[in-house]
Structure formats: C-alpha cells, structure tokens
Short mmCIF file of N, CA and C in Angstrom, two decimals:
data_model
loop_
_atom_site.label_atom_id
_atom_site.label_comp_id
_atom_site.label_asym_id
_atom_site.label_seq_id
_atom_site.Cartn_x
_atom_site.Cartn_y
_atom_site.Cartn_z
N MET A 484 -43.32 -18.96 61.03
CA MET A 484 -41.89 -18.90 60.81
C MET A 484 -41.55 -17.95 59.66
N ARG A 485 -42.37 -17.97 58.60
CA ARG A 485 -42.12 -17.10 57.45
C ARG A 485 -42.22 -15.63 57.85
N VAL A 486 -43.20 -15.27 58.67
CA VAL A 486 -43.35 -13.88 59.11
C VAL A 486 -42.13 -13.45 59.92
N THR A 487 -41.63 -14.34 60.79
CA THR A 487 -40.44 -14.04 61.58
C THR A 487 -39.25 -13.78 60.67
N MET A 488 -39.07 -14.63 59.65
CA MET A 488 -37.94 -14.46 58.73
C MET A 488 -38.05 -13.14 57.99
N ILE A 489 -39.23 -12.79 57.53
CA ILE A 489 -39.40 -11.53 56.82
C ILE A 489 -39.11 -10.37 57.76
N GLY A 490 -39.61 -10.42 58.99
CA GLY A 490 -39.37 -9.36 59.97
C GLY A 490 -37.90 -9.17 60.25
N ILE A 491 -37.17 -10.25 60.48
CA ILE A 491 -35.73 -10.14 60.74
C ILE A 491 -35.02 -9.63 59.50
N GLY A 492 -35.45 -10.08 58.33
CA GLY A 492 -34.85 -9.60 57.09
C GLY A 492 -35.00 -8.11 56.93
N VAL A 493 -36.17 -7.57 57.26
CA VAL A 493 -36.40 -6.14 57.17
C VAL A 493 -35.53 -5.39 58.17
N ILE A 494 -35.41 -5.90 59.40
CA ILE A 494 -34.55 -5.28 60.40
C ILE A 494 -33.11 -5.26 59.93
N LEU A 495 -32.63 -6.37 59.39
CA LEU A 495 -31.25 -6.43 58.92
C LEU A 495 -31.03 -5.53 57.73
N LEU A 496 -31.98 -5.51 56.80
CA LEU A 496 -31.83 -4.62 55.66
C LEU A 496 -31.75 -3.18 56.15
N GLY A 497 -32.55 -2.83 57.13
CA GLY A 497 -32.49 -1.48 57.69
C GLY A 497 -31.15 -1.22 58.33
N THR A 498 -30.60 -2.21 59.00
CA THR A 498 -29.31 -2.06 59.66
C THR A 498 -28.18 -1.92 58.65
N ILE A 499 -28.14 -2.80 57.66
CA ILE A 499 -27.03 -2.80 56.71
C ILE A 499 -27.26 -1.79 55.61
N HIS A 500 -28.46 -1.81 55.07
CA HIS A 500 -28.76 -1.10 53.83
C HIS A 500 -28.78 0.41 54.02
N SER A 501 -29.35 0.90 55.11
CA SER A 501 -29.54 2.34 55.22
C SER A 501 -28.33 3.08 55.76
N VAL A 502 -27.66 2.55 56.76
CA VAL A 502 -26.49 3.24 57.29
C VAL A 502 -25.37 2.24 57.50
N SER A 503 -24.62 2.02 56.48
CA SER A 503 -23.44 1.18 56.60
C SER A 503 -22.43 1.90 57.46
N ALA A 504 -21.82 1.19 58.37
CA ALA A 504 -20.78 1.80 59.21
C ALA A 504 -19.67 2.35 58.34
N PHE A 505 -19.45 1.72 57.22
CA PHE A 505 -18.41 2.15 56.31
C PHE A 505 -18.74 3.52 55.71
N ALA A 506 -19.96 3.70 55.26
CA ALA A 506 -20.34 4.99 54.66
C ALA A 506 -20.27 6.10 55.70
N ALA A 507 -20.58 5.77 56.94
CA ALA A 507 -20.58 6.78 58.00
C ALA A 507 -19.16 7.16 58.42
N THR A 508 -18.19 6.27 58.20
CA THR A 508 -16.82 6.54 58.63
C THR A 508 -15.85 6.38 57.47
N ALA A 509 -16.18 6.88 56.32
CA ALA A 509 -15.37 6.65 55.13
C ALA A 509 -14.37 7.76 54.85
N GLU A 510 -14.03 8.56 55.85
CA GLU A 510 -13.06 9.62 55.61
C GLU A 510 -11.74 9.05 55.09
N HIS A 511 -11.37 7.86 55.58
CA HIS A 511 -10.12 7.25 55.15
C HIS A 511 -10.14 6.90 53.67
N ALA A 512 -11.32 6.76 53.10
CA ALA A 512 -11.43 6.38 51.69
C ALA A 512 -11.36 7.58 50.77
N THR A 513 -11.33 8.76 51.32
CA THR A 513 -11.36 9.95 50.48
C THR A 513 -10.04 10.69 50.47
N ALA A 514 -8.96 9.96 50.69
CA ALA A 514 -7.64 10.58 50.64
C ALA A 514 -7.37 11.08 49.22
N THR A 515 -6.56 12.13 49.10
CA THR A 515 -6.28 12.66 47.78
C THR A 515 -5.24 11.80 47.09
N GLY A 516 -5.22 11.86 45.78
CA GLY A 516 -4.26 11.11 45.00
C GLY A 516 -4.57 11.28 43.53
N PRO A 517 -3.73 10.71 42.66
CA PRO A 517 -3.97 10.85 41.23
C PRO A 517 -5.27 10.13 40.85
N LEU A 518 -6.12 10.82 40.07
CA LEU A 518 -7.42 10.25 39.75
C LEU A 518 -7.59 9.93 38.27
N LYS A 519 -6.55 10.09 37.44
CA LYS A 519 -6.67 9.78 36.03
C LYS A 519 -6.98 8.28 35.88
N ASN A 520 -8.09 7.98 35.26
CA ASN A 520 -8.58 6.61 35.06
C ASN A 520 -8.86 5.88 36.37
N HIS A 521 -8.88 6.62 37.47
CA HIS A 521 -9.11 6.00 38.77
C HIS A 521 -10.51 5.40 38.88
N ASP A 522 -11.51 6.11 38.32
CA ASP A 522 -12.88 5.60 38.38
C ASP A 522 -12.98 4.21 37.77
N ASP A 523 -12.42 4.04 36.57
CA ASP A 523 -12.47 2.73 35.91
C ASP A 523 -11.77 1.67 36.74
N ALA A 524 -10.62 2.02 37.32
CA ALA A 524 -9.87 1.05 38.13
C ALA A 524 -10.66 0.65 39.37
N VAL A 525 -11.32 1.61 40.01
CA VAL A 525 -12.11 1.32 41.22
C VAL A 525 -13.32 0.47 40.87
N ILE A 526 -14.00 0.81 39.79
CA ILE A 526 -15.16 0.01 39.37
C ILE A 526 -14.73 -1.41 39.04
N ASN A 527 -13.58 -1.56 38.38
CA ASN A 527 -13.07 -2.90 38.10
C ASN A 527 -12.74 -3.66 39.39
N ALA A 528 -12.15 -2.95 40.37
CA ALA A 528 -11.85 -3.59 41.66
C ALA A 528 -13.14 -4.06 42.33
N PHE A 529 -14.18 -3.24 42.30
CA PHE A 529 -15.47 -3.63 42.86
C PHE A 529 -16.01 -4.86 42.15
N GLU A 530 -15.94 -4.84 40.82
CA GLU A 530 -16.46 -5.97 40.05
C GLU A 530 -15.72 -7.26 40.40
N VAL A 531 -14.40 -7.20 40.47
CA VAL A 531 -13.60 -8.39 40.78
C VAL A 531 -13.82 -8.87 42.22
N MET A 532 -13.82 -7.94 43.16
CA MET A 532 -13.93 -8.32 44.57
C MET A 532 -15.34 -8.71 44.98
N CYS A 533 -16.37 -8.07 44.41
CA CYS A 533 -17.72 -8.20 44.95
C CYS A 533 -18.74 -8.87 44.04
N THR A 534 -18.53 -8.92 42.72
CA THR A 534 -19.62 -9.37 41.85
C THR A 534 -19.35 -10.59 40.99
N LEU A 535 -18.11 -10.98 40.80
CA LEU A 535 -17.83 -12.04 39.84
C LEU A 535 -18.26 -13.43 40.31
N GLU A 536 -18.39 -13.61 41.59
CA GLU A 536 -18.86 -14.89 42.12
C GLU A 536 -19.76 -14.60 43.31
N PRO A 537 -20.56 -15.57 43.72
CA PRO A 537 -21.47 -15.31 44.85
C PRO A 537 -20.70 -14.77 46.06
N GLU A 538 -21.31 -13.80 46.75
CA GLU A 538 -20.63 -13.19 47.89
C GLU A 538 -20.40 -14.20 49.00
N ASN A 539 -19.17 -14.22 49.47
CA ASN A 539 -18.79 -15.07 50.59
C ASN A 539 -17.78 -14.27 51.41
N PHE A 540 -18.18 -13.89 52.62
CA PHE A 540 -17.37 -13.02 53.47
C PHE A 540 -15.94 -13.55 53.63
N GLU A 541 -15.82 -14.81 54.00
CA GLU A 541 -14.50 -15.38 54.28
C GLU A 541 -13.63 -15.41 53.02
N HIS A 542 -14.23 -15.73 51.88
CA HIS A 542 -13.48 -15.81 50.63
C HIS A 542 -12.96 -14.43 50.21
N ILE A 543 -13.83 -13.40 50.31
CA ILE A 543 -13.42 -12.05 49.93
C ILE A 543 -12.35 -11.52 50.88
N SER A 544 -12.51 -11.79 52.18
CA SER A 544 -11.51 -11.37 53.17
C SER A 544 -10.15 -12.02 52.87
N ALA A 545 -10.17 -13.31 52.57
CA ALA A 545 -8.93 -14.02 52.25
C ALA A 545 -8.29 -13.45 50.99
N ARG A 546 -9.11 -13.10 50.00
CA ARG A 546 -8.58 -12.52 48.76
C ARG A 546 -7.92 -11.16 49.04
N ALA A 547 -8.56 -10.33 49.87
CA ALA A 547 -7.99 -9.02 50.21
C ALA A 547 -6.65 -9.20 50.94
N GLN A 548 -6.59 -10.16 51.84
CA GLN A 548 -5.34 -10.41 52.57
C GLN A 548 -4.26 -10.93 51.63
N ALA A 549 -4.64 -11.78 50.66
CA ALA A 549 -3.67 -12.29 49.69
C ALA A 549 -3.14 -11.17 48.80
N MET A 550 -3.95 -10.13 48.61
CA MET A 550 -3.53 -8.97 47.82
C MET A 550 -2.72 -7.99 48.67
N VAL A 551 -2.42 -8.37 49.91
CA VAL A 551 -1.65 -7.57 50.85
C VAL A 551 -2.31 -6.20 51.11
N MET A 552 -3.63 -6.22 51.20
CA MET A 552 -4.34 -5.00 51.59
C MET A 552 -4.26 -4.89 53.11
N ARG A 553 -4.14 -3.66 53.61
CA ARG A 553 -4.02 -3.43 55.04
C ARG A 553 -5.40 -3.41 55.68
N LYS A 554 -5.61 -4.27 56.69
CA LYS A 554 -6.88 -4.30 57.40
C LYS A 554 -6.89 -3.18 58.43
N SER A 555 -7.84 -2.23 58.29
CA SER A 555 -7.90 -1.10 59.22
C SER A 555 -9.01 -1.27 60.26
N VAL A 556 -9.98 -2.12 59.99
CA VAL A 556 -11.07 -2.39 60.94
C VAL A 556 -11.37 -3.87 60.91
N ASP A 557 -11.55 -4.46 62.08
CA ASP A 557 -11.98 -5.85 62.20
C ASP A 557 -12.73 -5.96 63.52
N LYS A 558 -14.06 -5.92 63.46
CA LYS A 558 -14.81 -5.99 64.71
C LYS A 558 -16.08 -6.82 64.52
N THR A 559 -16.46 -7.46 65.61
CA THR A 559 -17.67 -8.25 65.66
C THR A 559 -18.51 -7.73 66.81
N GLU A 560 -19.81 -7.56 66.56
CA GLU A 560 -20.70 -7.07 67.60
C GLU A 560 -22.07 -7.72 67.47
N LYS A 561 -22.77 -7.77 68.58
CA LYS A 561 -24.13 -8.30 68.62
C LYS A 561 -25.09 -7.20 68.23
N GLN A 562 -25.95 -7.47 67.24
CA GLN A 562 -27.01 -6.54 66.86
C GLN A 562 -28.25 -6.77 67.72
N SER A 563 -28.42 -8.01 68.13
CA SER A 563 -29.51 -8.43 69.03
C SER A 563 -29.01 -9.72 69.68
N PRO A 564 -29.78 -10.31 70.61
CA PRO A 564 -29.28 -11.51 71.28
C PRO A 564 -28.88 -12.65 70.33
N ASP A 565 -29.54 -12.75 69.17
CA ASP A 565 -29.20 -13.86 68.27
C ASP A 565 -28.71 -13.43 66.89
N ILE A 566 -28.38 -12.16 66.72
CA ILE A 566 -27.87 -11.67 65.44
C ILE A 566 -26.51 -11.01 65.66
N THR A 567 -25.52 -11.46 64.88
CA THR A 567 -24.15 -10.98 65.00
C THR A 567 -23.74 -10.25 63.72
N ARG A 568 -22.99 -9.16 63.87
CA ARG A 568 -22.46 -8.39 62.75
C ARG A 568 -20.94 -8.41 62.82
N HIS A 569 -20.30 -8.79 61.73
CA HIS A 569 -18.85 -8.78 61.63
C HIS A 569 -18.48 -7.80 60.52
N LEU A 570 -17.60 -6.85 60.82
CA LEU A 570 -17.18 -5.82 59.87
C LEU A 570 -15.67 -5.86 59.71
N GLU A 571 -15.22 -5.82 58.46
CA GLU A 571 -13.80 -5.67 58.14
C GLU A 571 -13.67 -4.59 57.08
N VAL A 572 -12.66 -3.73 57.22
CA VAL A 572 -12.35 -2.71 56.23
C VAL A 572 -10.88 -2.85 55.88
N PHE A 573 -10.59 -2.89 54.58
CA PHE A 573 -9.23 -3.00 54.08
C PHE A 573 -8.89 -1.76 53.27
N GLU A 574 -7.63 -1.33 53.36
CA GLU A 574 -7.12 -0.20 52.58
C GLU A 574 -6.21 -0.75 51.50
N GLY A 575 -6.37 -0.24 50.28
CA GLY A 575 -5.54 -0.70 49.18
C GLY A 575 -5.14 0.43 48.27
N ASN A 576 -4.21 0.14 47.39
CA ASN A 576 -3.77 1.11 46.40
C ASN A 576 -3.80 0.46 45.03
N LEU A 577 -4.47 1.13 44.11
CA LEU A 577 -4.40 0.77 42.70
C LEU A 577 -3.29 1.62 42.09
N THR A 578 -2.90 1.34 40.87
CA THR A 578 -1.87 2.18 40.25
C THR A 578 -2.35 3.61 40.07
N THR A 579 -3.67 3.83 40.15
CA THR A 579 -4.24 5.17 39.98
C THR A 579 -4.54 5.88 41.29
N GLY A 580 -4.39 5.20 42.42
CA GLY A 580 -4.65 5.83 43.71
C GLY A 580 -5.30 4.90 44.71
N PRO A 581 -5.61 5.43 45.90
CA PRO A 581 -6.12 4.62 47.00
C PRO A 581 -7.61 4.28 46.86
N PHE A 582 -8.01 3.19 47.52
CA PHE A 582 -9.41 2.82 47.66
C PHE A 582 -9.56 2.00 48.93
N SER A 583 -10.81 1.83 49.36
CA SER A 583 -11.09 1.03 50.54
C SER A 583 -12.10 -0.05 50.19
N LEU A 584 -11.95 -1.20 50.82
CA LEU A 584 -12.85 -2.33 50.64
C LEU A 584 -13.58 -2.59 51.95
N LEU A 585 -14.89 -2.68 51.90
CA LEU A 585 -15.73 -2.96 53.06
C LEU A 585 -16.29 -4.36 52.94
N LEU A 586 -16.29 -5.09 54.05
CA LEU A 586 -16.98 -6.38 54.13
C LEU A 586 -17.81 -6.40 55.40
N GLU A 587 -19.08 -6.76 55.29
CA GLU A 587 -19.96 -6.93 56.45
C GLU A 587 -20.65 -8.27 56.31
N LYS A 588 -20.83 -8.91 57.44
CA LYS A 588 -21.58 -10.16 57.47
C LYS A 588 -22.53 -10.09 58.66
N ILE A 589 -23.82 -10.29 58.38
CA ILE A 589 -24.84 -10.34 59.43
C ILE A 589 -25.35 -11.77 59.45
N SER A 590 -25.30 -12.40 60.62
CA SER A 590 -25.75 -13.79 60.69
C SER A 590 -26.62 -14.00 61.92
N GLY A 591 -27.57 -14.88 61.75
CA GLY A 591 -28.50 -15.23 62.80
C GLY A 591 -29.27 -16.47 62.39
N PRO A 592 -30.26 -16.86 63.17
CA PRO A 592 -30.98 -18.10 62.89
C PRO A 592 -31.68 -18.13 61.53
N THR A 593 -32.12 -16.96 61.04
CA THR A 593 -32.90 -16.97 59.80
C THR A 593 -32.31 -16.14 58.68
N ILE A 594 -31.13 -15.57 58.89
CA ILE A 594 -30.54 -14.71 57.85
C ILE A 594 -29.03 -14.88 57.82
N ASN A 595 -28.49 -14.75 56.62
CA ASN A 595 -27.06 -14.73 56.41
C ASN A 595 -26.81 -13.70 55.33
N ALA A 596 -26.58 -12.45 55.71
CA ALA A 596 -26.42 -11.36 54.76
C ALA A 596 -24.95 -10.97 54.65
N THR A 597 -24.52 -10.69 53.42
CA THR A 597 -23.15 -10.26 53.17
C THR A 597 -23.19 -8.97 52.37
N ASN A 598 -22.34 -8.03 52.76
CA ASN A 598 -22.24 -6.74 52.09
C ASN A 598 -20.78 -6.54 51.70
N CYS A 599 -20.53 -6.24 50.42
CA CYS A 599 -19.18 -6.00 49.92
C CYS A 599 -19.20 -4.67 49.20
N GLY A 600 -18.29 -3.76 49.55
CA GLY A 600 -18.29 -2.44 48.93
C GLY A 600 -16.90 -1.89 48.73
N VAL A 601 -16.80 -0.92 47.81
CA VAL A 601 -15.54 -0.25 47.51
C VAL A 601 -15.80 1.25 47.51
N ALA A 602 -14.91 2.00 48.18
CA ALA A 602 -15.03 3.46 48.25
C ALA A 602 -13.75 4.11 47.75
N SER A 603 -13.91 5.29 47.16
CA SER A 603 -12.76 6.07 46.71
C SER A 603 -13.21 7.48 46.39
N ASN A 604 -12.27 8.31 46.00
CA ASN A 604 -12.58 9.64 45.48
C ASN A 604 -12.87 9.55 44.00
N THR A 605 -13.60 10.52 43.49
CA THR A 605 -13.83 10.65 42.06
C THR A 605 -13.86 12.12 41.69
N PRO A 606 -13.32 12.49 40.54
CA PRO A 606 -13.36 13.90 40.15
C PRO A 606 -14.74 14.34 39.66
N ASN A 607 -15.62 13.37 39.29
CA ASN A 607 -16.91 13.71 38.71
C ASN A 607 -17.92 12.62 39.09
N LYS A 608 -18.76 12.91 40.08
CA LYS A 608 -19.70 11.90 40.58
C LYS A 608 -20.72 11.47 39.52
N ARG A 609 -21.16 12.39 38.67
CA ARG A 609 -22.12 12.04 37.62
C ARG A 609 -21.49 11.08 36.61
N ALA A 610 -20.24 11.35 36.22
CA ALA A 610 -19.54 10.47 35.29
C ALA A 610 -19.31 9.09 35.93
N TYR A 611 -19.03 9.08 37.23
CA TYR A 611 -18.84 7.81 37.95
C TYR A 611 -20.13 6.99 37.90
N PHE A 612 -21.27 7.64 38.15
CA PHE A 612 -22.57 6.98 38.07
C PHE A 612 -22.76 6.37 36.67
N ASP A 613 -22.50 7.16 35.63
CA ASP A 613 -22.66 6.66 34.26
C ASP A 613 -21.73 5.48 33.99
N ASP A 614 -20.49 5.55 34.50
CA ASP A 614 -19.54 4.45 34.31
C ASP A 614 -20.00 3.18 35.01
N ILE A 615 -20.56 3.32 36.22
CA ILE A 615 -21.07 2.15 36.96
C ILE A 615 -22.19 1.49 36.16
N VAL A 616 -23.13 2.29 35.67
CA VAL A 616 -24.27 1.75 34.91
C VAL A 616 -23.76 1.02 33.68
N ARG A 617 -22.84 1.65 32.94
CA ARG A 617 -22.32 1.05 31.72
C ARG A 617 -21.50 -0.21 31.99
N THR A 618 -20.57 -0.13 32.92
CA THR A 618 -19.65 -1.25 33.18
C THR A 618 -20.37 -2.46 33.77
N LEU A 619 -21.30 -2.21 34.70
CA LEU A 619 -21.98 -3.33 35.37
C LEU A 619 -23.29 -3.70 34.69
N HIS A 620 -23.60 -3.06 33.56
CA HIS A 620 -24.82 -3.35 32.79
C HIS A 620 -26.07 -3.20 33.65
N LEU A 621 -26.15 -2.08 34.36
CA LEU A 621 -27.29 -1.82 35.24
C LEU A 621 -28.39 -1.10 34.48
N SER A 622 -29.61 -1.30 34.92
CA SER A 622 -30.75 -0.63 34.30
C SER A 622 -30.83 0.82 34.80
N GLN A 623 -31.64 1.61 34.15
CA GLN A 623 -31.88 2.97 34.60
C GLN A 623 -32.96 3.00 35.68
N ASN A 624 -33.54 1.84 35.99
CA ASN A 624 -34.60 1.72 36.99
C ASN A 624 -33.97 1.67 38.39
N THR A 625 -33.97 2.82 39.07
CA THR A 625 -33.35 2.93 40.39
C THR A 625 -34.31 3.61 41.35
N SER A 626 -33.95 3.56 42.61
CA SER A 626 -34.63 4.38 43.61
C SER A 626 -33.56 5.22 44.30
N LYS A 627 -33.97 6.39 44.78
CA LYS A 627 -33.03 7.28 45.48
C LYS A 627 -33.61 7.62 46.83
N ARG A 628 -32.71 7.79 47.79
CA ARG A 628 -33.11 8.19 49.13
C ARG A 628 -31.94 8.94 49.76
N THR A 629 -32.24 9.62 50.84
CA THR A 629 -31.21 10.29 51.61
C THR A 629 -31.04 9.53 52.91
N GLY A 630 -29.83 9.08 53.18
CA GLY A 630 -29.55 8.35 54.41
C GLY A 630 -29.60 9.25 55.62
N SER A 631 -29.59 8.65 56.79
CA SER A 631 -29.66 9.42 58.04
C SER A 631 -28.48 10.37 58.22
N ASN A 632 -27.37 10.08 57.54
CA ASN A 632 -26.19 10.94 57.64
C ASN A 632 -26.14 11.98 56.51
N GLY A 633 -27.23 12.08 55.72
CA GLY A 633 -27.32 13.08 54.67
C GLY A 633 -26.76 12.66 53.33
N ASN A 634 -26.20 11.45 53.23
CA ASN A 634 -25.67 10.96 51.96
C ASN A 634 -26.80 10.54 51.03
N THR A 635 -26.67 10.85 49.73
CA THR A 635 -27.64 10.41 48.74
C THR A 635 -27.27 9.00 48.30
N VAL A 636 -28.26 8.09 48.32
CA VAL A 636 -28.04 6.69 47.98
C VAL A 636 -28.94 6.33 46.80
N THR A 637 -28.33 5.82 45.72
CA THR A 637 -29.06 5.29 44.57
C THR A 637 -29.02 3.78 44.67
N THR A 638 -30.19 3.12 44.55
CA THR A 638 -30.28 1.67 44.75
C THR A 638 -30.88 0.98 43.54
N TRP A 639 -30.27 -0.15 43.19
CA TRP A 639 -30.83 -1.08 42.20
C TRP A 639 -31.27 -2.30 42.98
N ASP A 640 -32.56 -2.65 42.93
CA ASP A 640 -33.09 -3.81 43.65
C ASP A 640 -32.97 -5.07 42.80
N ASN A 641 -32.72 -6.19 43.49
CA ASN A 641 -32.65 -7.52 42.86
C ASN A 641 -31.73 -7.51 41.63
N VAL A 642 -30.60 -6.83 41.77
CA VAL A 642 -29.71 -6.59 40.64
C VAL A 642 -29.04 -7.88 40.14
N TYR A 643 -28.69 -8.79 41.04
CA TYR A 643 -28.07 -10.06 40.64
C TYR A 643 -28.90 -11.24 41.12
N GLY A 644 -30.19 -11.06 41.23
CA GLY A 644 -31.09 -12.10 41.71
C GLY A 644 -31.87 -11.61 42.92
N PRO A 645 -32.79 -12.42 43.40
CA PRO A 645 -33.61 -12.02 44.56
C PRO A 645 -32.75 -11.66 45.77
N HIS A 646 -33.15 -10.65 46.48
CA HIS A 646 -32.52 -10.22 47.74
C HIS A 646 -31.10 -9.69 47.56
N THR A 647 -30.78 -9.19 46.35
CA THR A 647 -29.48 -8.55 46.14
C THR A 647 -29.74 -7.08 45.78
N PHE A 648 -28.98 -6.20 46.42
CA PHE A 648 -29.17 -4.77 46.25
C PHE A 648 -27.82 -4.12 45.99
N LEU A 649 -27.74 -3.27 44.99
CA LEU A 649 -26.53 -2.53 44.72
C LEU A 649 -26.80 -1.07 45.06
N ASP A 650 -25.99 -0.50 45.93
CA ASP A 650 -26.11 0.89 46.34
C ASP A 650 -24.91 1.68 45.85
N LEU A 651 -25.18 2.88 45.34
CA LEU A 651 -24.13 3.84 45.04
C LEU A 651 -24.39 5.04 45.95
N THR A 652 -23.46 5.29 46.87
CA THR A 652 -23.62 6.35 47.86
C THR A 652 -22.70 7.51 47.54
N ASP A 653 -23.29 8.71 47.47
CA ASP A 653 -22.56 9.94 47.29
C ASP A 653 -22.21 10.44 48.69
N LEU A 654 -20.94 10.34 49.07
CA LEU A 654 -20.50 10.72 50.42
C LEU A 654 -20.46 12.24 50.51
N ARG A 655 -21.47 12.77 51.16
CA ARG A 655 -21.71 14.21 51.25
C ARG A 655 -20.50 14.95 51.81
N GLY A 656 -20.22 16.10 51.23
CA GLY A 656 -19.15 16.96 51.73
C GLY A 656 -17.76 16.53 51.30
N SER A 657 -17.67 15.63 50.33
CA SER A 657 -16.36 15.16 49.86
C SER A 657 -16.49 14.74 48.40
N ASP A 658 -15.38 14.29 47.83
CA ASP A 658 -15.38 13.73 46.48
C ASP A 658 -15.60 12.22 46.53
N GLY A 659 -15.93 11.69 47.71
CA GLY A 659 -16.02 10.25 47.91
C GLY A 659 -17.31 9.64 47.41
N VAL A 660 -17.18 8.40 46.92
CA VAL A 660 -18.31 7.57 46.52
C VAL A 660 -18.09 6.17 47.07
N LEU A 661 -19.18 5.50 47.34
CA LEU A 661 -19.15 4.12 47.83
C LEU A 661 -20.13 3.32 47.01
N VAL A 662 -19.66 2.24 46.40
CA VAL A 662 -20.53 1.31 45.71
C VAL A 662 -20.48 0.01 46.49
N GLN A 663 -21.68 -0.55 46.79
CA GLN A 663 -21.71 -1.77 47.59
C GLN A 663 -22.82 -2.69 47.13
N LEU A 664 -22.56 -3.98 47.27
CA LEU A 664 -23.52 -5.02 46.91
C LEU A 664 -23.91 -5.76 48.18
N LEU A 665 -25.20 -5.80 48.44
CA LEU A 665 -25.75 -6.51 49.59
C LEU A 665 -26.49 -7.73 49.12
N ASP A 666 -26.12 -8.89 49.63
CA ASP A 666 -26.85 -10.14 49.38
C ASP A 666 -27.47 -10.52 50.69
N ALA A 667 -28.80 -10.40 50.79
CA ALA A 667 -29.52 -10.63 52.05
C ALA A 667 -30.51 -11.78 51.92
N SER A 668 -30.06 -12.87 51.38
CA SER A 668 -30.93 -14.04 51.23
C SER A 668 -31.24 -14.64 52.59
N ALA A 669 -32.50 -14.97 52.82
CA ALA A 669 -32.90 -15.61 54.07
C ALA A 669 -32.46 -17.07 54.04
N LYS A 670 -32.11 -17.58 55.22
CA LYS A 670 -31.79 -19.00 55.31
C LYS A 670 -33.07 -19.79 55.09
N SER A 671 -32.95 -20.94 54.47
CA SER A 671 -34.16 -21.74 54.20
C SER A 671 -34.67 -22.36 55.49
N GLU A 672 -35.99 -22.50 55.54
CA GLU A 672 -36.61 -23.10 56.71
C GLU A 672 -36.34 -24.60 56.74
N LYS A 673 -36.13 -25.14 57.94
CA LYS A 673 -35.93 -26.58 58.07
C LYS A 673 -37.28 -27.24 58.19
N PRO A 674 -37.46 -28.42 57.54
CA PRO A 674 -38.75 -29.09 57.59
C PRO A 674 -39.08 -29.61 58.97
#
C-alpha cells in the first residue's frame, strides 16, 4: 500500500507541480496596469490567501467569492479512473492593479493535494524574487528547472512542512510571474 501511495503521489506531483494549467494559460494574469508597489500587494495577497492557514480548497474558494473576485474558470476533470482534478481561477484587482488567483484540488483514494497560487505582472522579476524570499522568510536553498512550456520554475521543498512545495514561475515572454503553494500530503492508510 505504501508503494502505491508513493507512486500516485509522484504522478500527482508531476501533474500539478510541473505544468499547472494556470501557468500554461496565464495570459489573463498579465494585463497591463499600474505597478507601483504592486509586487508587495501581490505577495501580501498570496500570503493571506494561500499561506496563513492550512490549505483548504473550499475555504479559499469561499474567501475569494466573499471578496467578490470574478471566477473565470471552474472545471472538474478525471486525471485517471480514480483521481479527480478540480480547477478554479479567480480574477481580482488590488489598489495597485490586477492579479489572478489559482486553486487546484487533486483527490483520490490515497492523495488529497491542494494548490493555491497568485499571478500578476511585475516590472522587475529579480526584485520580485528577492521580495518573495524576504517577505515569506524563505531560504536561499532552491532548485530550478525549466517546465515543458519553457517557463523557469524556482522551487522550495518542504517549505511549510513535509510535502509542501512553493514554486515561483517566470512566465516566459511576458512580465508575468506566478507564485504557488502545493500541499500534497498523502492520505493516511486505514488499519
């Protein structure tokens, strides 16, 4: 049973972690607008929506709706016969400009993974990276990879405990960035 759980966990991490549907279709998150102090506002929105309490898809979705954010995507699909993926994308405006909120939930017999992310434009991707590290108290210990769509992804492993991953994605060909937190804890085995 443990090998099965690890195998499904790796498949799901590959599905969610490497090519988020949001990162692949984030053109809506890169609309132009005033960017003065926008980076700080977006990082704060990510912190409030995704990191202050344990990730819970339904709770974050309800919070976005209470904030009168416009839902632009809401779809559920089967990843395999017993694994379901639910995706919601919300559009919002801070006083400094637009941003998008991503929510993904992958569920099945042995996994319950939640992904929460925020995307926006930034005038300086390097400064945004430095602000994320400083604001979220992240270590300099990261890994980098290039996603299948050519985006550069910086990852912090086990950032808020086991099976939690924070990704900062540089959306290639634009001023867009996506920061997302994945909590992919396996469901406990029943005795």
